[in-house]
C-alpha positions as protocol buffer text, in pm:
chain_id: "A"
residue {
  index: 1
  type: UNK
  ca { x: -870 y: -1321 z: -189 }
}
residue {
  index: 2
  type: UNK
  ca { x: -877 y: -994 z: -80 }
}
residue {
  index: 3
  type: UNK
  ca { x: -1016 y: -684 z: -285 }
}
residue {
  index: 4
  type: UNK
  ca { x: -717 y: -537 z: -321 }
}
residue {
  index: 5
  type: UNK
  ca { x: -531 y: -844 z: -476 }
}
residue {
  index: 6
  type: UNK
  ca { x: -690 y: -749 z: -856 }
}
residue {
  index: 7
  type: UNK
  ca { x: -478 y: -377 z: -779 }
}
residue {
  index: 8
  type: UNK
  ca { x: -137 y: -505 z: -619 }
}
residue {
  index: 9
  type: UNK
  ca { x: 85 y: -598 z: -871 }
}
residue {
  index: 10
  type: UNK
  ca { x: 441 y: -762 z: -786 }
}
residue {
  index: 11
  type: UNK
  ca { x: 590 y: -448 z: -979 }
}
residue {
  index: 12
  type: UNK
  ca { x: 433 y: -203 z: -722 }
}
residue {
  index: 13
  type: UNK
  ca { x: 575 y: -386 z: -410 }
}
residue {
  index: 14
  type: UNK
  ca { x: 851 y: -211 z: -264 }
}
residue {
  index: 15
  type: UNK
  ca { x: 1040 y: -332 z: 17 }
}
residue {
  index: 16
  type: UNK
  ca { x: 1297 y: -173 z: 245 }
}
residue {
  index: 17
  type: UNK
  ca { x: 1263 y: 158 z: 93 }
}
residue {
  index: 18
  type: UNK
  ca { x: 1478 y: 425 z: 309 }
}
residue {
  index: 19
  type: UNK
  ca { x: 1348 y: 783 z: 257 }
}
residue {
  index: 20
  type: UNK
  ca { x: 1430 y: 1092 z: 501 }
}
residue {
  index: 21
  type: UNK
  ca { x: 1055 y: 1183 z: 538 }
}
residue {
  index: 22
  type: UNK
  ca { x: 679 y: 1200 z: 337 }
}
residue {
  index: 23
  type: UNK
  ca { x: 789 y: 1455 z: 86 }
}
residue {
  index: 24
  type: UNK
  ca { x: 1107 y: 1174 z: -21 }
}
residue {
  index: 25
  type: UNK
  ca { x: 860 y: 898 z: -5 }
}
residue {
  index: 26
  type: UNK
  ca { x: 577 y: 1030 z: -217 }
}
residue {
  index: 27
  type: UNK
  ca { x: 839 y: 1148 z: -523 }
}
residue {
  index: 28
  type: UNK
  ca { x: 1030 y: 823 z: -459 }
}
residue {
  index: 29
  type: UNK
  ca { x: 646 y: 686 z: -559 }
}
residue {
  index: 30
  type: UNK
  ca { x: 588 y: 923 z: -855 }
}
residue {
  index: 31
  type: UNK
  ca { x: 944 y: 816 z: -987 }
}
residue {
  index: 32
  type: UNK
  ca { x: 856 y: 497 z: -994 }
}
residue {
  index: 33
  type: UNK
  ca { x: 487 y: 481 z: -1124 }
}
residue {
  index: 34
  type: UNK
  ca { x: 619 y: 735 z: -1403 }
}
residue {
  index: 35
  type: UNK
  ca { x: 893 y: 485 z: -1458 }
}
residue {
  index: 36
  type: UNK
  ca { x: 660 y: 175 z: -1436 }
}
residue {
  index: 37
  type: UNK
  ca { x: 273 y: 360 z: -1522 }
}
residue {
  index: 38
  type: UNK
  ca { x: 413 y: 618 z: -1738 }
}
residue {
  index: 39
  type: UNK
  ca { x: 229 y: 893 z: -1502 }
}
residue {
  index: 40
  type: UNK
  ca { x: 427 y: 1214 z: -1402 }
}
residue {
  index: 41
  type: UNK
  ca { x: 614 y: 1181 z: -1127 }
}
residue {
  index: 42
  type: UNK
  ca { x: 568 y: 1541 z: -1036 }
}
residue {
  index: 43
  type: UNK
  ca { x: 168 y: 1484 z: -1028 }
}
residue {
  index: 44
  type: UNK
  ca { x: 155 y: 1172 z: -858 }
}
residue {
  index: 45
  type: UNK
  ca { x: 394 y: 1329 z: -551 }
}
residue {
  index: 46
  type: UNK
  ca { x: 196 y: 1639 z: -542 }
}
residue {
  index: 47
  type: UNK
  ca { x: -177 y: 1486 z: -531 }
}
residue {
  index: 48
  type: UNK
  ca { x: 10 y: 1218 z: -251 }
}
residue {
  index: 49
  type: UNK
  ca { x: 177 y: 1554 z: -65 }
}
residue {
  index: 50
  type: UNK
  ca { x: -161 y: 1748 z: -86 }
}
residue {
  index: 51
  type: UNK
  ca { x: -433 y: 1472 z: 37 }
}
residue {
  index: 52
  type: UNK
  ca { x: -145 y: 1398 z: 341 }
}
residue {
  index: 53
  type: UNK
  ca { x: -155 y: 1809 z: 432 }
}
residue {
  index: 54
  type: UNK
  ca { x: -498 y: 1785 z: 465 }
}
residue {
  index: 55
  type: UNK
  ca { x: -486 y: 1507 z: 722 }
}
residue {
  index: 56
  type: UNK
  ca { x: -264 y: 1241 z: 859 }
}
residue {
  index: 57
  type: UNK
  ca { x: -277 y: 885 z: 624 }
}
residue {
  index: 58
  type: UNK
  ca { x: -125 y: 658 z: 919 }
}
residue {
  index: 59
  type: UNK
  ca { x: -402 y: 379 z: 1147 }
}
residue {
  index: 60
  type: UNK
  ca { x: -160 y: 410 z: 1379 }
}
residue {
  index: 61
  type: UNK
  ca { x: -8 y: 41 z: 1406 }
}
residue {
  index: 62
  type: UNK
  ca { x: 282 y: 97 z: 1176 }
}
residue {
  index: 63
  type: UNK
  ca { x: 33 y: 177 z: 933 }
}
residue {
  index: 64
  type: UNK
  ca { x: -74 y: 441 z: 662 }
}
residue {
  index: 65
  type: UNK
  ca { x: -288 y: 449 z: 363 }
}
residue {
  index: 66
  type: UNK
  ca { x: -162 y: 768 z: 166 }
}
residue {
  index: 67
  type: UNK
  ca { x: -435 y: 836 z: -94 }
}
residue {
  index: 68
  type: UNK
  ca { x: -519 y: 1053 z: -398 }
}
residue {
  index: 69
  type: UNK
  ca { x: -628 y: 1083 z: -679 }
}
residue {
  index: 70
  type: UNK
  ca { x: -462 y: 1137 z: -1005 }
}
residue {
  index: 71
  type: UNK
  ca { x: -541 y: 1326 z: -1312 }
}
residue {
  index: 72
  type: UNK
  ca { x: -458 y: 1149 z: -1644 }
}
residue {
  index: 73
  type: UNK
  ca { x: -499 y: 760 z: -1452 }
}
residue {
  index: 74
  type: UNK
  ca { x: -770 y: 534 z: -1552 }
}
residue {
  index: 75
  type: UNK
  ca { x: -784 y: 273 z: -1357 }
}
residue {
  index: 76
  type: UNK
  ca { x: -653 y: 189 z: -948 }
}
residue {
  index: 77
  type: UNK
  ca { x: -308 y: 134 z: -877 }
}
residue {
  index: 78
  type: UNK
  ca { x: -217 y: -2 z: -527 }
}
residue {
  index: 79
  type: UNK
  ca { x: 151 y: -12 z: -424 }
}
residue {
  index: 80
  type: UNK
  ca { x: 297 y: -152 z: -93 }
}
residue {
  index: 81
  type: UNK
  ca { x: 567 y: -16 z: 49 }
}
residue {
  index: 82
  type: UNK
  ca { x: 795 y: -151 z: 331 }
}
residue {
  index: 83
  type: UNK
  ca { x: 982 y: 153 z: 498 }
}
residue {
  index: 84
  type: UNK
  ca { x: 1346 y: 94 z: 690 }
}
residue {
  index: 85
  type: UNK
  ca { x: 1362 y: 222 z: 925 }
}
residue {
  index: 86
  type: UNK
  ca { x: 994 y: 310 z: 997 }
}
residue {
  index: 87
  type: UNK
  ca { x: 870 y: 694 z: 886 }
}
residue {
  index: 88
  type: UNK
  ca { x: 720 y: 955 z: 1115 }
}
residue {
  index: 89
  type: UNK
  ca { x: 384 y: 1001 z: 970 }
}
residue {
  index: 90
  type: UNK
  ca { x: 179 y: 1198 z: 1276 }
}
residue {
  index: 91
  type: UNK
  ca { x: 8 y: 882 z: 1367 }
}
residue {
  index: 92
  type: UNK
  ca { x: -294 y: 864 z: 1618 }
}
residue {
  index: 93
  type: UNK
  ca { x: -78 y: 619 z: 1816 }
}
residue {
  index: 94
  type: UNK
  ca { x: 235 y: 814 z: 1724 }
}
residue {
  index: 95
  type: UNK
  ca { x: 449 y: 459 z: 1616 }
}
residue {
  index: 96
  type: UNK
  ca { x: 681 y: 531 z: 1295 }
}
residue {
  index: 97
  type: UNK
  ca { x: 520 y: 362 z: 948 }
}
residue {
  index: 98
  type: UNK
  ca { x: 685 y: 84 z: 856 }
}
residue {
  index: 99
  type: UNK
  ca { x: 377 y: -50 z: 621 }
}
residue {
  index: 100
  type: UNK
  ca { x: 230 y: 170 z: 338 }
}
residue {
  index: 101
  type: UNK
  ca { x: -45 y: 107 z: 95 }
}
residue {
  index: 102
  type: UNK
  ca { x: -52 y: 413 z: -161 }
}
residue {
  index: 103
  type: UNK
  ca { x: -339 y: 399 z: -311 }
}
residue {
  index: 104
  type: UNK
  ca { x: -363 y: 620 z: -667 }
}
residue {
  index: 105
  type: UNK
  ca { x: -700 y: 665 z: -805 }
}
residue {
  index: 106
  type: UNK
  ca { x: -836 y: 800 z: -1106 }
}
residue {
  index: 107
  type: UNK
  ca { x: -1009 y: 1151 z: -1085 }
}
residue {
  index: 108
  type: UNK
  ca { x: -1274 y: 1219 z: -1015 }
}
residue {
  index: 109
  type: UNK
  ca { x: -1312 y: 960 z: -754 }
}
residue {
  index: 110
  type: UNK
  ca { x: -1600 y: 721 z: -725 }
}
residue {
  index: 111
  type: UNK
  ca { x: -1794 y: 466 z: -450 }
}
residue {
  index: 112
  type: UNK
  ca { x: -1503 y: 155 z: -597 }
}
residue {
  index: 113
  type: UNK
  ca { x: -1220 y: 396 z: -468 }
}
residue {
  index: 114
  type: UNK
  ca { x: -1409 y: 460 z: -103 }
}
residue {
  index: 115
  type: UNK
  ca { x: -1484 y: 73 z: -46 }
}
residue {
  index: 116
  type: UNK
  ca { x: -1126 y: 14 z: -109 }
}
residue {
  index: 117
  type: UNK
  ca { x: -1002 y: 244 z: 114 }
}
residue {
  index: 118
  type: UNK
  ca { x: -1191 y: 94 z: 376 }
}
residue {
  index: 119
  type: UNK
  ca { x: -1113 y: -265 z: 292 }
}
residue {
  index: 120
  type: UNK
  ca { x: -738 y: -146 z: 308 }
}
residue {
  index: 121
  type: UNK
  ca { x: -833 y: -8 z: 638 }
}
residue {
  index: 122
  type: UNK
  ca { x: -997 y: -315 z: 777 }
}
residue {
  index: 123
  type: UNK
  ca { x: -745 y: -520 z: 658 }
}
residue {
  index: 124
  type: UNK
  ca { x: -445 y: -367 z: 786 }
}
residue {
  index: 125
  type: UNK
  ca { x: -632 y: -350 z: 1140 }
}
residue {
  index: 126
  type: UNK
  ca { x: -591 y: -717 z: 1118 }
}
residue {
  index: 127
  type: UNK
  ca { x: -323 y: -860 z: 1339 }
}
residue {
  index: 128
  type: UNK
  ca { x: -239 y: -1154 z: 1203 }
}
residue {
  index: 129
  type: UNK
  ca { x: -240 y: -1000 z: 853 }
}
residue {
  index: 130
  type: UNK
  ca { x: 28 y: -759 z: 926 }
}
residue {
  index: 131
  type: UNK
  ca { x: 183 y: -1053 z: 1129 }
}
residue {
  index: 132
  type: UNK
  ca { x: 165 y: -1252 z: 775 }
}
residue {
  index: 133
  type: UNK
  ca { x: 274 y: -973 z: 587 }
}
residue {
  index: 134
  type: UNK
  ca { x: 635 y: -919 z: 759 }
}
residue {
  index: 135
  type: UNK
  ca { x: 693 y: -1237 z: 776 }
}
residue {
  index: 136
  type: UNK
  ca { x: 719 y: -1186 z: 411 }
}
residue {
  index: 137
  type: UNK
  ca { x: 1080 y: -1107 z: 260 }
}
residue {
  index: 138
  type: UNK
  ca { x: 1019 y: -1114 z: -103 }
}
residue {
  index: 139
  type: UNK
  ca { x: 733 y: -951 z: -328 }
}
residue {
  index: 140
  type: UNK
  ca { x: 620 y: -1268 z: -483 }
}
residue {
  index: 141
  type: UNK
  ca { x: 532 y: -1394 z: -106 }
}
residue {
  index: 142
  type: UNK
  ca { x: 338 y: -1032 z: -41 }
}
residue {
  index: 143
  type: UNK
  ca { x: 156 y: -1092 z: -385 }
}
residue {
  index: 144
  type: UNK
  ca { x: 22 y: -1438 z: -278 }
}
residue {
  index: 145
  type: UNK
  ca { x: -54 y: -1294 z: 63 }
}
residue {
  index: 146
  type: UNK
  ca { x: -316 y: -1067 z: -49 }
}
residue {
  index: 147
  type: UNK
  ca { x: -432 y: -1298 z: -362 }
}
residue {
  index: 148
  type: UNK
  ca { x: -485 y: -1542 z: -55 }
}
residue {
  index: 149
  type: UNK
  ca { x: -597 y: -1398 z: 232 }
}
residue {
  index: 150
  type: UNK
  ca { x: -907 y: -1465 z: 341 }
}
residue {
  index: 151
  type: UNK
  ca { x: -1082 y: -1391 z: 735 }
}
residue {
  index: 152
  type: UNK
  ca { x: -1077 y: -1755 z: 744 }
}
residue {
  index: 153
  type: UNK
  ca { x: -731 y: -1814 z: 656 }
}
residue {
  index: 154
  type: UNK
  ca { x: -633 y: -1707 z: 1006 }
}
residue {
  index: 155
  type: UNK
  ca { x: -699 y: -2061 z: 1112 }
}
residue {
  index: 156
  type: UNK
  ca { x: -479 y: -2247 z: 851 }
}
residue {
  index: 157
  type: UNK
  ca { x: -179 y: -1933 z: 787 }
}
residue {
  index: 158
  type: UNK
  ca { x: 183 y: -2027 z: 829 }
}
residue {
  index: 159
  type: UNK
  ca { x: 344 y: -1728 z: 726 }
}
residue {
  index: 160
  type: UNK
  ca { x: 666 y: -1958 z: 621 }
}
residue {
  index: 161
  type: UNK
  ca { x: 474 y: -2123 z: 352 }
}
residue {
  index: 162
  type: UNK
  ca { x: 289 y: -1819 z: 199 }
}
residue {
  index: 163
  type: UNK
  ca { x: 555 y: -1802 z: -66 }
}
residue {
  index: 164
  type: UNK
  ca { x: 485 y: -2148 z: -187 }
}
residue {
  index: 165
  type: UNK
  ca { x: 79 y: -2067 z: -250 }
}
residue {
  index: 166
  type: UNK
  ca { x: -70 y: -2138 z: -553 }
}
């Protein structure tokens, strides 16, 4: 199980999402967590569009984390999003983002929100996680992919059967 399995909910995974650029993709996000979290759209997309002007999200690896925090949330909200095609996000590496974890955090921020940043980090380093991952077409498989995934699963994954866990 990973730590961010308690914070991804099936609701909040969004695959083949096709946005022009960040600006699209963060108020595509606010839409939907006002739609689905009943927070303003216009907040979440701003706090998402300020934390990225102050510094690139992306790992580099078809990866980024955009972060912020949001006033008015009380608790985490983690939401996976599967771009197509993959979105210019001034990576280290400069490879387009295909895989985003937007993570929304209550304000102030606190040590919980920092360790999960990193674990997101670390995890999405992992190869054969984001190997796992898109070999997962439907959010049910992505949602027992990280209630699963363990550093030891590596040894035992078939990504063809991680929609049949639990």
């Amino acid at each position: 199980m990973t730590a961010l399995s308690r914070y991804v909910q099936t609701e909040d995974l969004l695959l083949g999402l096709e946005v022009a650029d960040k600006r699209q993709l963060f108020q595509t996000i606010g839409l939907h967590t006002e739609r689905i979290g009943n927070l303003p759209a216009d907040a979440v997309a701003s706090a998402l569009m300020r934390r990225e002007m102050a510094g690139s999200t992306a790992l580099g690896l078809g990866v980024a984390i955009p972060h912020a925090r949001v006033s008015g949330l009380n608790h985490i909200r983690a939401l996976y999003v599967r771009l197509v095609p993959g979105l210019d996000f001034d990576a280290p590496d400069a490879a387009l983002v295909s895989d985003a974890l937007v993570l929304l955090v209550p304000s102030p921020a606190n040590q919980e929100h920092l360790e999960l940043l990193a674990h997101a980090a670390s995890l999405f380093s992992d190869r054969a996680f984001r190997g796992a991952l898109q070999a997962c077409k439907k959010p049910i498989e992505i949602k027992a992919l990280f209630d699963g995934w363990t550093p030891e699963a590596l040894a035992r994954c078939d990504p063809s059967r991680i929609g049949n866990a639990r």
